[in-house]
PDB file of C-alpha atoms in Angstrom:
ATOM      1  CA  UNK A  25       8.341  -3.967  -2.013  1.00 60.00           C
ATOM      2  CA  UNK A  26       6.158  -6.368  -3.531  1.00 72.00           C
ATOM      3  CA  UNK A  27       7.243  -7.256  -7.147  1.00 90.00           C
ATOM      4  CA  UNK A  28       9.152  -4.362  -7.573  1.00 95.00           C
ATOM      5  CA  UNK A  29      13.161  -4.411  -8.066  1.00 95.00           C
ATOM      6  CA  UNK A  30      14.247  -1.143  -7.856  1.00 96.00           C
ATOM      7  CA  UNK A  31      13.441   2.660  -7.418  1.00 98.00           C
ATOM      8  CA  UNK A  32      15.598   4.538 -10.041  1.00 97.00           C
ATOM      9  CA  UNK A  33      16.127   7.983  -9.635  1.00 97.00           C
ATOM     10  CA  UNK A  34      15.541  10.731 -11.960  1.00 97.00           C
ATOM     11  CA  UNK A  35      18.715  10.720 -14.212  1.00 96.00           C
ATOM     12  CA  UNK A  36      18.350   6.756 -14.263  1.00 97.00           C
ATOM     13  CA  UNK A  37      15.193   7.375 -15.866  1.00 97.00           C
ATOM     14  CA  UNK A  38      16.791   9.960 -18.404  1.00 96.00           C
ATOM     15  CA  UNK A  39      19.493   7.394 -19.206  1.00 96.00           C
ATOM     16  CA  UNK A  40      16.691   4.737 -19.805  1.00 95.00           C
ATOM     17  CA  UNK A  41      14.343   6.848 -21.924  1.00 94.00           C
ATOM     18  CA  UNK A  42      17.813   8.085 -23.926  1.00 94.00           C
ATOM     19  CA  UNK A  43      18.731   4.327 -24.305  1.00 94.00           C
ATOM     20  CA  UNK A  44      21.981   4.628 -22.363  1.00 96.00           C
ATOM     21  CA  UNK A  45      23.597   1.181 -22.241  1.00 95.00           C
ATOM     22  CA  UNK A  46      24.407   1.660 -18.161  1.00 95.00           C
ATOM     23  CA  UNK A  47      20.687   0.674 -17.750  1.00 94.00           C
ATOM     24  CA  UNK A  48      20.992  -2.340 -19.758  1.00 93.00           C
ATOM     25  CA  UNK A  49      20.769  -4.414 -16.953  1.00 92.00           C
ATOM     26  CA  UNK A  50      17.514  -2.960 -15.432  1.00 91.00           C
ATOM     27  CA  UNK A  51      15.883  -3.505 -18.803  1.00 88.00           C
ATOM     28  CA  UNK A  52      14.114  -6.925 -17.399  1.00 89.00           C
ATOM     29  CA  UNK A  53      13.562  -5.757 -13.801  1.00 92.00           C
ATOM     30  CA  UNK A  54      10.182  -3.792 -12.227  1.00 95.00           C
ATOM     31  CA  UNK A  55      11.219  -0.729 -11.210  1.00 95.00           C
ATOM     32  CA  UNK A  56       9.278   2.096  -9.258  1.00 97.00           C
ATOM     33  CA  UNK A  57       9.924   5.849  -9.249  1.00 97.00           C
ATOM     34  CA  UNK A  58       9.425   8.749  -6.860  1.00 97.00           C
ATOM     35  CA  UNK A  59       6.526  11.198  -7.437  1.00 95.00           C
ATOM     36  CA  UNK A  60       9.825  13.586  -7.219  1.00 96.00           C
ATOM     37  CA  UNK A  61      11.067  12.046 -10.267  1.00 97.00           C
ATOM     38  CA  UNK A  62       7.861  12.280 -12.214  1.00 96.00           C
ATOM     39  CA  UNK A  63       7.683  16.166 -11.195  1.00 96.00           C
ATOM     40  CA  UNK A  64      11.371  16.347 -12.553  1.00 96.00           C
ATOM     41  CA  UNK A  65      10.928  14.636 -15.968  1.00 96.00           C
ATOM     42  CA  UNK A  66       7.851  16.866 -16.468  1.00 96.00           C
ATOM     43  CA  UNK A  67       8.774  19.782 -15.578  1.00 96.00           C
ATOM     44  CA  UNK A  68      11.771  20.451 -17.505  1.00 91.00           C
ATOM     45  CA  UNK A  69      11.862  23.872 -19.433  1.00 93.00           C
ATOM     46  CA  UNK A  70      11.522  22.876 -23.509  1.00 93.00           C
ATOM     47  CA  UNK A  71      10.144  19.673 -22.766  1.00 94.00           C
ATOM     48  CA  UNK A  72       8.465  18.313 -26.395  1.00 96.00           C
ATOM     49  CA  UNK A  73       4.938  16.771 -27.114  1.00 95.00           C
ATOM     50  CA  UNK A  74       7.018  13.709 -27.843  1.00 96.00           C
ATOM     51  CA  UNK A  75       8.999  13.543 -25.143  1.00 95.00           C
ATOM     52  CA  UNK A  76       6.371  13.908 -22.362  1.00 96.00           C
ATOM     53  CA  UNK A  77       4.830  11.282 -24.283  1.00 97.00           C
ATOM     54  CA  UNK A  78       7.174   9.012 -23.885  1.00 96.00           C
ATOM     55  CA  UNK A  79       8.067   9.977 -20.829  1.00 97.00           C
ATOM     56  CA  UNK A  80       4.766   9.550 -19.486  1.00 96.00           C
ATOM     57  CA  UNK A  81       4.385   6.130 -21.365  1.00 96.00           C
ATOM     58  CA  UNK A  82       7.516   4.698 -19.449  1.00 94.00           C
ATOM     59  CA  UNK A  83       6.118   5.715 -16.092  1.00 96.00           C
ATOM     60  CA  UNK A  84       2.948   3.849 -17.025  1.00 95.00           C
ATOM     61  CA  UNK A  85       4.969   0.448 -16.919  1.00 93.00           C
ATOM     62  CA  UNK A  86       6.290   1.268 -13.833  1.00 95.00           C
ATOM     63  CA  UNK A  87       5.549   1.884 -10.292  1.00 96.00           C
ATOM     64  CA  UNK A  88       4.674   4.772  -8.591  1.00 97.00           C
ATOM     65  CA  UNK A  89       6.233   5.194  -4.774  1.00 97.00           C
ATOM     66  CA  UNK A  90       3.540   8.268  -3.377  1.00 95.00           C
ATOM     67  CA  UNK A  91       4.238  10.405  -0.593  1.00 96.00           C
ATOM     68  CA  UNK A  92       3.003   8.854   3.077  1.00 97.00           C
ATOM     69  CA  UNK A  93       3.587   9.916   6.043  1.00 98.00           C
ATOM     70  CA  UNK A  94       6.020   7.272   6.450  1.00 98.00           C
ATOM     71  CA  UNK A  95       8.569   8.789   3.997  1.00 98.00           C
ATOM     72  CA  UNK A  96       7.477  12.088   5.129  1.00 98.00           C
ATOM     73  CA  UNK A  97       8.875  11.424   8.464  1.00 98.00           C
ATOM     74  CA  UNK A  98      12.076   9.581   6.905  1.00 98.00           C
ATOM     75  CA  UNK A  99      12.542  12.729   4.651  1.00 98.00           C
ATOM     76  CA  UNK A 100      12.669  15.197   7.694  1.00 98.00           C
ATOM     77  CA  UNK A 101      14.969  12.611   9.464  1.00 98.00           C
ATOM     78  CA  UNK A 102      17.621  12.458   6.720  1.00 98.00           C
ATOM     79  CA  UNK A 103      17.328  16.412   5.403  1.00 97.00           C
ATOM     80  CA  UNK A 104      18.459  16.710   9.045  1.00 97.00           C
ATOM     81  CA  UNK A 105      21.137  14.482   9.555  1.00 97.00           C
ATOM     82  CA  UNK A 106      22.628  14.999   6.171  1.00 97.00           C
ATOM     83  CA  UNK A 107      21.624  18.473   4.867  1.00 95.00           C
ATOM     84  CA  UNK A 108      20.116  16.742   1.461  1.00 96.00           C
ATOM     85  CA  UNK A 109      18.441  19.084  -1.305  1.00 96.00           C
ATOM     86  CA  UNK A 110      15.100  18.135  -0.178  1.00 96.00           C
ATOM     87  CA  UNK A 111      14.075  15.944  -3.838  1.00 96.00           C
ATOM     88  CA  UNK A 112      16.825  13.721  -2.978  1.00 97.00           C
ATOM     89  CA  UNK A 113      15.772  13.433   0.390  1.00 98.00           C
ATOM     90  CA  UNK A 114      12.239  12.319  -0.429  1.00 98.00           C
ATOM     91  CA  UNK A 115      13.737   9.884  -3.002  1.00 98.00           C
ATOM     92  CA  UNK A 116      15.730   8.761  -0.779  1.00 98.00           C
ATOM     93  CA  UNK A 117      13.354   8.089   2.156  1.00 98.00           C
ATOM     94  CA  UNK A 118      11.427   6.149  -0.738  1.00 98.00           C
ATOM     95  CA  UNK A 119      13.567   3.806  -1.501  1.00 98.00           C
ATOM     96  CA  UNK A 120      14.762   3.389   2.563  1.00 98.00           C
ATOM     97  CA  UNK A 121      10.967   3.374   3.479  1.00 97.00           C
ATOM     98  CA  UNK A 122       9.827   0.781   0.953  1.00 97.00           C
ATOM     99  CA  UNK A 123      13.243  -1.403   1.326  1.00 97.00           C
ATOM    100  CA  UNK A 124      14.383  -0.784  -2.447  1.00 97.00           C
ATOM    101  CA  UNK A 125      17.743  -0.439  -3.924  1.00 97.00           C
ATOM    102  CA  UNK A 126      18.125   2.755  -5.366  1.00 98.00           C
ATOM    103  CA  UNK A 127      19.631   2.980  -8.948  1.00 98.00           C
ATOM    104  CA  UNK A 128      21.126   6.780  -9.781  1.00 97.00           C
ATOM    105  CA  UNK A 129      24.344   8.291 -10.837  1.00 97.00           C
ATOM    106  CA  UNK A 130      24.131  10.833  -8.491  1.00 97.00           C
ATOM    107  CA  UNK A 131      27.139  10.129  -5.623  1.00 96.00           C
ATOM    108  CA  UNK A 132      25.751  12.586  -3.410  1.00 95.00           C
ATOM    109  CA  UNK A 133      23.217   9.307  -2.192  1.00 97.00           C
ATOM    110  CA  UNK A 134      26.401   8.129  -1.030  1.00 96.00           C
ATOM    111  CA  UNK A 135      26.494   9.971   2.484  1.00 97.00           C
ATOM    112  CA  UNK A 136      23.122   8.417   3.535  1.00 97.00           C
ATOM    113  CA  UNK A 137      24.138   5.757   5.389  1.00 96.00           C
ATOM    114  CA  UNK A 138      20.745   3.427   5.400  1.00 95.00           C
ATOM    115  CA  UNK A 139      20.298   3.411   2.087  1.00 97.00           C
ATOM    116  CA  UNK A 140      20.520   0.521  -0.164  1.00 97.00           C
ATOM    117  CA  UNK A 141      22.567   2.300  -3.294  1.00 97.00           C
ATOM    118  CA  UNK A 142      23.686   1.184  -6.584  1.00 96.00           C
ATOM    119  CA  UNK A 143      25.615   3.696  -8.730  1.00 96.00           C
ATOM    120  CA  UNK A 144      25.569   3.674 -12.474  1.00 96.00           C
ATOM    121  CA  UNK A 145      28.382   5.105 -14.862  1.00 94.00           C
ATOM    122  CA  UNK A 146      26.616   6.577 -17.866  1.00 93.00           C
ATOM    123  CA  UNK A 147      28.334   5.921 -21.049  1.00 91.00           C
ATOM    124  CA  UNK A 148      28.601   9.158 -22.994  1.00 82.00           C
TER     125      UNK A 148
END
């Protein structure tokens, strides 16, 4: 995709708004994010003033993949082939659809075959 790096996942996002060093080197890159993951950051039960804030202030220096039919079709595709919670699926079919490496911690990415994946290790 044009100018864009990377699509990180949810919890990539969480370790980059908590300052986790595993996303130290994705600090200098453009990266883009799933509607899914917006949805997921702002949804979360407890969820401060502040922390929507900055939330929403991170996702405003970033770019926003939207649902098309494109990745609607790729969703249905790989919720069939490998039984993926259907988020995943749609973040998945994002990053597949717009030919981006997807940055999570979340292994379970690992079974889809066409997808470009890079795991991260959090550092607790």
């Amino acid at each position: 995709m044009n100018g864009i790096d990377f699509l990180a996942d949810t919890n990539a996002l969480i370790y980059l708004l908590n300052g986790n060093p595993c996303m130290r080197p994705f600090l200098q890159k453009n990266l883009a994010f799933s509607v899914v993951s917006e949805m997921e950051l702002l949804s979360f039960p407890g969820i401060t003033a502040d922390e929507e804030i900055n939330i929403k202030s991170l996702l405003l220096d970033c770019k926003e993949i939207p649902l098309t039919e494109e990745i609607k079709e790729k969703t249905i595709e790989i919720r069939k082939k490998y039984k993926t919670k259907l988020p995943d699926a749609i973040v998945a079919a994002s990053a597949i659809v717009n030919k981006l490496l997807l940055i999570t911690a979340d292994k379970g990415f690992n079974k889809i075959e066409e997808l470009n994946l890079e795991l991260i290790v959090p550092v607790m």
